[in-house]
JSON list of C-alpha atoms and ligand atoms in Angstrom, two decimals:
[
{"chain": "A", "resi": 1034, "resn": "MET", "atom": "CA", "xyz": [-86.61, -4.62, -4.78]},
{"chain": "A", "resi": 1035, "resn": "SER", "atom": "CA", "xyz": [-84.60, -2.21, -2.64]},
{"chain": "A", "resi": 1036, "resn": "GLU", "atom": "CA", "xyz": [-81.35, -0.63, -3.88]},
{"chain": "A", "resi": 1037, "resn": "PRO", "atom": "CA", "xyz": [-78.16, -2.33, -2.63]},
{"chain": "A", "resi": 1038, "resn": "THR", "atom": "CA", "xyz": [-76.27, -0.35, -0.01]},
{"chain": "A", "resi": 1039, "resn": "ALA", "atom": "CA", "xyz": [-72.67, 0.75, -0.46]},
{"chain": "A", "resi": 1040, "resn": "ASP", "atom": "CA", "xyz": [-71.63, -1.86, 2.10]},
{"chain": "A", "resi": 1041, "resn": "GLN", "atom": "CA", "xyz": [-73.42, -4.64, 0.21]},
{"chain": "A", "resi": 1042, "resn": "LEU", "atom": "CA", "xyz": [-71.73, -3.55, -3.04]},
{"chain": "A", "resi": 1043, "resn": "ARG", "atom": "CA", "xyz": [-68.33, -3.46, -1.37]},
{"chain": "A", "resi": 1044, "resn": "ARG", "atom": "CA", "xyz": [-68.93, -7.00, -0.06]},
{"chain": "A", "resi": 1045, "resn": "ARG", "atom": "CA", "xyz": [-69.83, -8.18, -3.58]},
{"chain": "A", "resi": 1046, "resn": "ALA", "atom": "CA", "xyz": [-66.57, -6.78, -4.95]},
{"chain": "A", "resi": 1047, "resn": "LEU", "atom": "CA", "xyz": [-64.64, -8.45, -2.12]},
{"chain": "A", "resi": 1048, "resn": "ALA", "atom": "CA", "xyz": [-66.45, -11.76, -2.62]},
{"chain": "A", "resi": 1049, "resn": "LEU", "atom": "CA", "xyz": [-65.63, -11.65, -6.34]},
{"chain": "A", "resi": 1050, "resn": "PHE", "atom": "CA", "xyz": [-61.92, -10.97, -6.13]},
{"chain": "A", "resi": 1051, "resn": "GLY", "atom": "CA", "xyz": [-60.96, -11.33, -2.47]},
{"chain": "A", "resi": 1052, "resn": "ARG", "atom": "CA", "xyz": [-60.09, -7.64, -2.57]},
{"chain": "A", "resi": 1053, "resn": "SER", "atom": "CA", "xyz": [-61.44, -4.36, -3.90]},
{"chain": "A", "resi": 1054, "resn": "LEU", "atom": "CA", "xyz": [-62.29, -4.03, -7.56]},
{"chain": "A", "resi": 1055, "resn": "HIS", "atom": "CA", "xyz": [-59.72, -2.09, -9.58]},
{"chain": "A", "resi": 1056, "resn": "ILE", "atom": "CA", "xyz": [-60.46, -0.02, -12.66]},
{"chain": "A", "resi": 1057, "resn": "ARG", "atom": "CA", "xyz": [-58.05, 1.02, -15.41]},
{"chain": "A", "resi": 1058, "resn": "THR", "atom": "CA", "xyz": [-59.24, 3.93, -17.54]},
{"chain": "A", "resi": 1059, "resn": "VAL", "atom": "CA", "xyz": [-58.14, 4.08, -21.18]},
{"chain": "A", "resi": 1060, "resn": "ASP", "atom": "CA", "xyz": [-58.63, 7.20, -23.32]},
{"chain": "A", "resi": 1061, "resn": "THR", "atom": "CA", "xyz": [-58.75, 6.28, -27.01]},
{"chain": "A", "resi": 1062, "resn": "GLY", "atom": "CA", "xyz": [-59.04, 9.84, -28.31]},
{"chain": "A", "resi": 1063, "resn": "SER", "atom": "CA", "xyz": [-61.72, 11.53, -26.24]},
{"chain": "A", "resi": 1064, "resn": "CYS", "atom": "CA", "xyz": [-62.16, 15.29, -25.79]},
{"chain": "A", "resi": 1065, "resn": "ALA", "atom": "CA", "xyz": [-61.28, 14.72, -22.07]},
{"chain": "A", "resi": 1066, "resn": "VAL", "atom": "CA", "xyz": [-64.72, 15.65, -20.72]},
{"chain": "A", "resi": 1067, "resn": "CYS", "atom": "CA", "xyz": [-65.66, 12.01, -20.11]},
{"chain": "A", "resi": 1068, "resn": "GLU", "atom": "CA", "xyz": [-62.42, 11.70, -18.10]},
{"chain": "A", "resi": 1069, "resn": "SER", "atom": "CA", "xyz": [-63.43, 14.74, -16.03]},
{"chain": "A", "resi": 1070, "resn": "GLU", "atom": "CA", "xyz": [-66.66, 12.98, -15.11]},
{"chain": "A", "resi": 1071, "resn": "ILE", "atom": "CA", "xyz": [-64.74, 9.82, -14.23]},
{"chain": "A", "resi": 1072, "resn": "ARG", "atom": "CA", "xyz": [-62.41, 11.85, -11.98]},
{"chain": "A", "resi": 1073, "resn": "LEU", "atom": "CA", "xyz": [-65.49, 13.26, -10.20]},
{"chain": "A", "resi": 1074, "resn": "LEU", "atom": "CA", "xyz": [-66.34, 9.73, -9.04]},
{"chain": "A", "resi": 1075, "resn": "SER", "atom": "CA", "xyz": [-63.64, 10.04, -6.39]},
{"chain": "A", "resi": 1076, "resn": "ALA", "atom": "CA", "xyz": [-65.14, 13.28, -5.03]},
{"chain": "A", "resi": 1077, "resn": "PRO", "atom": "CA", "xyz": [-67.19, 13.23, -1.79]},
{"chain": "A", "resi": 1078, "resn": "PRO", "atom": "CA", "xyz": [-70.69, 13.27, -3.36]},
{"chain": "A", "resi": 1079, "resn": "TYR", "atom": "CA", "xyz": [-70.00, 9.96, -5.18]},
{"chain": "A", "resi": 1080, "resn": "ASP", "atom": "CA", "xyz": [-67.08, 8.51, -3.21]},
{"chain": "A", "resi": 1081, "resn": "LEU", "atom": "CA", "xyz": [-66.25, 5.56, -5.46]},
{"chain": "A", "resi": 1082, "resn": "HIS", "atom": "CA", "xyz": [-63.98, 4.09, -2.78]},
{"chain": "A", "resi": 1083, "resn": "ARG", "atom": "CA", "xyz": [-66.85, 3.42, -0.36]},
{"chain": "A", "resi": 1084, "resn": "LEU", "atom": "CA", "xyz": [-68.10, 0.88, -2.92]},
{"chain": "A", "resi": 1085, "resn": "GLY", "atom": "CA", "xyz": [-64.74, -0.88, -2.91]},
{"chain": "A", "resi": 1086, "resn": "PHE", "atom": "CA", "xyz": [-63.82, 0.46, -6.38]},
{"chain": "A", "resi": 1087, "resn": "PHE", "atom": "CA", "xyz": [-60.40, 2.02, -7.00]},
{"chain": "A", "resi": 1088, "resn": "LEU", "atom": "CA", "xyz": [-58.69, 3.44, -10.09]},
{"chain": "A", "resi": 1089, "resn": "THR", "atom": "CA", "xyz": [-55.35, 1.85, -10.94]},
{"chain": "A", "resi": 1090, "resn": "PRO", "atom": "CA", "xyz": [-52.72, 2.95, -13.47]},
{"chain": "A", "resi": 1091, "resn": "ALA", "atom": "CA", "xyz": [-51.74, -0.66, -14.21]},
{"chain": "A", "resi": 1092, "resn": "PRO", "atom": "CA", "xyz": [-53.90, -2.95, -16.39]},
{"chain": "A", "resi": 1093, "resn": "ARG", "atom": "CA", "xyz": [-52.21, -5.96, -14.74]},
{"chain": "A", "resi": 1094, "resn": "HIS", "atom": "CA", "xyz": [-53.83, -4.88, -11.46]},
{"chain": "A", "resi": 1095, "resn": "ALA", "atom": "CA", "xyz": [-57.20, -4.14, -13.03]},
{"chain": "A", "resi": 1096, "resn": "ASP", "atom": "CA", "xyz": [-60.44, -6.12, -13.12]},
{"chain": "A", "resi": 1097, "resn": "LEU", "atom": "CA", "xyz": [-62.22, -3.76, -15.43]},
{"chain": "A", "resi": 1098, "resn": "LEU", "atom": "CA", "xyz": [-61.36, -1.38, -18.29]},
{"chain": "A", "resi": 1099, "resn": "LEU", "atom": "CA", "xyz": [-63.29, 1.87, -18.52]},
{"chain": "A", "resi": 1100, "resn": "VAL", "atom": "CA", "xyz": [-62.74, 3.15, -22.06]},
{"chain": "A", "resi": 1101, "resn": "THR", "atom": "CA", "xyz": [-63.57, 6.58, -23.46]},
{"chain": "A", "resi": 1102, "resn": "GLY", "atom": "CA", "xyz": [-63.26, 8.06, -26.94]},
{"chain": "A", "resi": 1103, "resn": "PRO", "atom": "CA", "xyz": [-64.06, 7.00, -30.50]},
{"chain": "A", "resi": 1104, "resn": "ALA", "atom": "CA", "xyz": [-61.31, 4.36, -30.69]},
{"chain": "A", "resi": 1105, "resn": "VAL", "atom": "CA", "xyz": [-58.81, 6.18, -32.88]},
{"chain": "A", "resi": 1106, "resn": "ARG", "atom": "CA", "xyz": [-56.77, 3.72, -34.91]},
{"chain": "A", "resi": 1107, "resn": "ALA", "atom": "CA", "xyz": [-53.51, 5.17, -33.57]},
{"chain": "A", "resi": 1108, "resn": "MET", "atom": "CA", "xyz": [-54.53, 3.81, -30.14]},
{"chain": "A", "resi": 1109, "resn": "ASP", "atom": "CA", "xyz": [-55.19, 0.23, -31.34]},
{"chain": "A", "resi": 1110, "resn": "ASN", "atom": "CA", "xyz": [-51.89, -1.11, -30.10]},
{"chain": "A", "resi": 1111, "resn": "ALA", "atom": "CA", "xyz": [-52.11, 0.51, -26.65]},
{"chain": "A", "resi": 1112, "resn": "LEU", "atom": "CA", "xyz": [-55.75, -0.47, -26.24]},
{"chain": "A", "resi": 1113, "resn": "LEU", "atom": "CA", "xyz": [-55.18, -4.11, -27.19]},
{"chain": "A", "resi": 1114, "resn": "LYS", "atom": "CA", "xyz": [-52.12, -4.29, -24.95]},
{"chain": "A", "resi": 1115, "resn": "ALA", "atom": "CA", "xyz": [-54.14, -2.95, -22.01]},
{"chain": "A", "resi": 1116, "resn": "TYR", "atom": "CA", "xyz": [-56.89, -5.48, -22.75]},
{"chain": "A", "resi": 1117, "resn": "GLU", "atom": "CA", "xyz": [-54.51, -8.42, -22.98]},
{"chain": "A", "resi": 1118, "resn": "ALA", "atom": "CA", "xyz": [-52.64, -7.35, -19.83]},
{"chain": "A", "resi": 1119, "resn": "THR", "atom": "CA", "xyz": [-55.84, -7.23, -17.78]},
{"chain": "A", "resi": 1120, "resn": "PRO", "atom": "CA", "xyz": [-56.29, -10.65, -16.14]},
{"chain": "A", "resi": 1121, "resn": "ASP", "atom": "CA", "xyz": [-59.43, -12.74, -16.70]},
{"chain": "A", "resi": 1122, "resn": "PRO", "atom": "CA", "xyz": [-62.20, -12.60, -15.72]},
{"chain": "A", "resi": 1123, "resn": "LYS", "atom": "CA", "xyz": [-62.43, -8.98, -16.79]},
{"chain": "A", "resi": 1124, "resn": "ALA", "atom": "CA", "xyz": [-65.07, -6.58, -18.01]},
{"chain": "A", "resi": 1125, "resn": "VAL", "atom": "CA", "xyz": [-64.89, -3.76, -20.54]},
{"chain": "A", "resi": 1126, "resn": "VAL", "atom": "CA", "xyz": [-67.12, -0.72, -20.16]},
{"chain": "A", "resi": 1127, "resn": "ALA", "atom": "CA", "xyz": [-67.54, 1.73, -23.07]},
{"chain": "A", "resi": 1128, "resn": "VAL", "atom": "CA", "xyz": [-68.07, 5.27, -21.79]},
{"chain": "A", "resi": 1129, "resn": "GLY", "atom": "CA", "xyz": [-69.75, 8.09, -23.70]},
{"chain": "A", "resi": 1130, "resn": "ALA", "atom": "CA", "xyz": [-71.37, 8.64, -27.08]},
{"chain": "A", "resi": 1131, "resn": "CYS", "atom": "CA", "xyz": [-67.98, 8.55, -28.85]},
{"chain": "A", "resi": 1132, "resn": "ALA", "atom": "CA", "xyz": [-67.19, 5.05, -27.59]},
{"chain": "A", "resi": 1133, "resn": "LEU", "atom": "CA", "xyz": [-70.70, 3.90, -28.49]},
{"chain": "A", "resi": 1134, "resn": "GLY", "atom": "CA", "xyz": [-70.16, 5.05, -32.07]},
{"chain": "A", "resi": 1135, "resn": "GLY", "atom": "CA", "xyz": [-72.72, 7.83, -31.98]},
{"chain": "A", "resi": 1136, "resn": "ILE", "atom": "CA", "xyz": [-70.49, 10.73, -33.03]},
{"chain": "A", "resi": 1137, "resn": "TYR", "atom": "CA", "xyz": [-67.76, 9.56, -35.42]},
{"chain": "A", "resi": 1138, "resn": "GLU", "atom": "CA", "xyz": [-68.15, 7.55, -38.62]},
{"chain": "A", "resi": 1139, "resn": "GLU", "atom": "CA", "xyz": [-65.64, 4.80, -39.23]},
{"chain": "A", "resi": 1140, "resn": "ASP", "atom": "CA", "xyz": [-62.86, 6.08, -41.47]},
{"chain": "A", "resi": 1141, "resn": "GLY", "atom": "CA", "xyz": [-59.11, 5.86, -41.94]},
{"chain": "A", "resi": 1142, "resn": "LEU", "atom": "CA", "xyz": [-58.45, 7.50, -38.58]},
{"chain": "A", "resi": 1143, "resn": "VAL", "atom": "CA", "xyz": [-61.12, 6.19, -36.23]},
{"chain": "A", "resi": 1144, "resn": "HIS", "atom": "CA", "xyz": [-63.11, 2.98, -35.75]},
{"chain": "A", "resi": 1145, "resn": "GLY", "atom": "CA", "xyz": [-66.08, 5.06, -34.67]},
{"chain": "A", "resi": 1146, "resn": "ALA", "atom": "CA", "xyz": [-67.25, 2.57, -32.04]},
{"chain": "A", "resi": 1147, "resn": "LEU", "atom": "CA", "xyz": [-65.23, 0.70, -29.48]},
{"chain": "A", "resi": 1148, "resn": "ASP", "atom": "CA", "xyz": [-66.95, -2.63, -30.13]},
{"chain": "A", "resi": 1149, "resn": "ARG", "atom": "CA", "xyz": [-65.17, -2.78, -33.50]},
{"chain": "A", "resi": 1150, "resn": "VAL", "atom": "CA", "xyz": [-61.97, -3.31, -31.51]},
{"chain": "A", "resi": 1151, "resn": "LEU", "atom": "CA", "xyz": [-62.90, -4.98, -28.20]},
{"chain": "A", "resi": 1152, "resn": "PRO", "atom": "CA", "xyz": [-65.78, -7.07, -26.81]},
{"chain": "A", "resi": 1153, "resn": "ILE", "atom": "CA", "xyz": [-67.86, -4.70, -24.67]},
{"chain": "A", "resi": 1154, "resn": "ASP", "atom": "CA", "xyz": [-69.81, -5.77, -21.59]},
{"chain": "A", "resi": 1155, "resn": "VAL", "atom": "CA", "xyz": [-71.53, -2.53, -20.69]},
{"chain": "A", "resi": 1156, "resn": "TYR", "atom": "CA", "xyz": [-72.31, 0.63, -22.68]},
{"chain": "A", "resi": 1157, "resn": "ILE", "atom": "CA", "xyz": [-72.78, 3.92, -20.82]},
{"chain": "A", "resi": 1158, "resn": "PRO", "atom": "CA", "xyz": [-74.36, 6.54, -23.11]},
{"chain": "A", "resi": 1159, "resn": "GLY", "atom": "CA", "xyz": [-74.14, 10.31, -22.69]},
{"chain": "A", "resi": 1160, "resn": "CYS", "atom": "CA", "xyz": [-71.97, 13.18, -23.85]},
{"chain": "A", "resi": 1161, "resn": "PRO", "atom": "CA", "xyz": [-70.59, 13.07, -21.29]},
{"chain": "A", "resi": 1162, "resn": "PRO", "atom": "CA", "xyz": [-72.32, 10.51, -19.04]},
{"chain": "A", "resi": 1163, "resn": "SER", "atom": "CA", "xyz": [-72.97, 11.88, -15.55]},
{"chain": "A", "resi": 1164, "resn": "PRO", "atom": "CA", "xyz": [-71.09, 10.41, -12.57]},
{"chain": "A", "resi": 1165, "resn": "LEU", "atom": "CA", "xyz": [-74.30, 8.68, -11.47]},
{"chain": "A", "resi": 1166, "resn": "ALA", "atom": "CA", "xyz": [-74.67, 7.07, -14.91]},
{"chain": "A", "resi": 1167, "resn": "LEU", "atom": "CA", "xyz": [-71.04, 5.94, -14.64]},
{"chain": "A", "resi": 1168, "resn": "LEU", "atom": "CA", "xyz": [-71.72, 4.42, -11.21]},
{"chain": "A", "resi": 1169, "resn": "GLN", "atom": "CA", "xyz": [-74.79, 2.62, -12.53]},
{"chain": "A", "resi": 1170, "resn": "GLY", "atom": "CA", "xyz": [-72.75, 1.24, -15.45]},
{"chain": "A", "resi": 1171, "resn": "LEU", "atom": "CA", "xyz": [-70.02, 0.05, -13.08]},
{"chain": "A", "resi": 1172, "resn": "LEU", "atom": "CA", "xyz": [-72.59, -1.76, -10.96]},
{"chain": "A", "resi": 1173, "resn": "VAL", "atom": "CA", "xyz": [-73.98, -3.49, -14.06]},
{"chain": "A", "resi": 1174, "resn": "ALA", "atom": "CA", "xyz": [-70.40, -4.49, -14.91]},
{"chain": "A", "resi": 1175, "resn": "VAL", "atom": "CA", "xyz": [-70.02, -6.07, -11.44]},
{"chain": "A", "resi": 1176, "resn": "GLY", "atom": "CA", "xyz": [-73.08, -8.19, -12.25]},
{"chain": "A", "resi": 1177, "resn": "ARG", "atom": "CA", "xyz": [-71.43, -9.32, -15.53]},
{"chain": "A", "resi": 1178, "resn": "LEU", "atom": "CA", "xyz": [-68.24, -10.22, -13.65]},
{"chain": "A", "resi": 1179, "resn": "GLU", "atom": "CA", "xyz": [-70.24, -12.21, -11.09]},
{"chain": "A", "resi": 1180, "resn": "GLU", "atom": "CA", "xyz": [-71.82, -14.21, -13.94]},
{"chain": "A", "resi": 1181, "resn": "ARG", "atom": "CA", "xyz": [-68.40, -14.78, -15.50]},
{"chain": "A", "resi": 1182, "resn": "VAL", "atom": "CA", "xyz": [-66.82, -15.93, -12.23]},
{"chain": "A", "resi": 1183, "resn": "ALA", "atom": "CA", "xyz": [-69.77, -18.28, -11.60]},
{"chain": "A", "resi": 1184, "resn": "ALA", "atom": "CA", "xyz": [-69.43, -19.77, -15.12]},
{"chain": "A", "resi": 1185, "resn": "LEU", "atom": "CA", "xyz": [-65.68, -20.20, -14.63]},
{"chain": "A", "resi": 1186, "resn": "SER", "atom": "CA", "xyz": [-66.22, -21.96, -11.27]},
{"chain": "A", "resi": 1187, "resn": "PHE", "atom": "CA", "xyz": [-68.82, -24.24, -12.89]},
{"chain": "A", "resi": 1188, "resn": "ASP", "atom": "CA", "xyz": [-66.39, -25.14, -15.71]},
{"chain": "A", "resi": 1189, "resn": "LEU", "atom": "CA", "xyz": [-63.61, -25.90, -13.22]},
{"chain": "A", "resi": 1190, "resn": "VAL", "atom": "CA", "xyz": [-65.89, -28.14, -11.12]},
{"chain": "A", "resi": 1191, "resn": "ALA", "atom": "CA", "xyz": [-67.16, -29.95, -14.24]},
{"chain": "A", "resi": 1192, "resn": "GLU", "atom": "CA", "xyz": [-63.58, -30.51, -15.41]},
{"chain": "A", "resi": 1193, "resn": "ALA", "atom": "CA", "xyz": [-62.52, -31.81, -11.99]},
{"chain": "A", "resi": 1194, "resn": "GLU", "atom": "CA", "xyz": [-65.41, -34.30, -11.98]},
{"chain": "A", "resi": 1195, "resn": "ARG", "atom": "CA", "xyz": [-64.54, -35.69, -15.41]},
{"chain": "B", "resi": 1257, "resn": "SF4", "atom": "S1", "xyz": [-68.78, 11.38, -25.45]},
{"chain": "B", "resi": 1257, "resn": "SF4", "atom": "FE1", "xyz": [-68.81, 13.63, -25.49]},
{"chain": "B", "resi": 1257, "resn": "SF4", "atom": "S2", "xyz": [-67.72, 14.21, -23.64]},
{"chain": "B", "resi": 1257, "resn": "SF4", "atom": "FE2", "xyz": [-67.19, 12.06, -24.02]},
{"chain": "B", "resi": 1257, "resn": "SF4", "atom": "S3", "xyz": [-65.30, 12.11, -25.24]},
{"chain": "B", "resi": 1257, "resn": "SF4", "atom": "FE3", "xyz": [-67.02, 12.07, -26.70]},
{"chain": "B", "resi": 1257, "resn": "SF4", "atom": "S4", "xyz": [-67.45, 14.24, -27.18]},
{"chain": "B", "resi": 1257, "resn": "SF4", "atom": "FE4", "xyz": [-66.19, 14.21, -25.29]}
]
């Protein structure tokens, strides 16, 4: 099967939400290198915007959380608030070996893996993951959101027919 073009991906994001897909990044104690790779996504070689994806500072405007770091306990409150403020249907993407639990053990300061705090839809390994790995993970997350929107529509139709 051929790879989807940027235009096809942009159309999928638009069909899902009626607008572009917005991403809120949350750093739960990373060394900041994963964030550097995320910032590179807006640079010309990757050009995240051509896919219809934009970074937003507001979780209320976001469709997807992109989370880095080992989930330090001091960030629990901020992380959970960002999750709850992000409207459904939403996806959570864990970025980097820290968020996957590959570097830190769980102890009094860190959870060690993000999935001990939030439900995760997509895991992107790497220390740090490359921008292309991040893009691939985001595209997988779009697929998860499509499934979620389809399930929601099915539930609404079933309820209306009852
Ligand atoms: S995965 Fe690596 S690059 Fe990313 S926050 Fe952890 S140590 Fe830093």
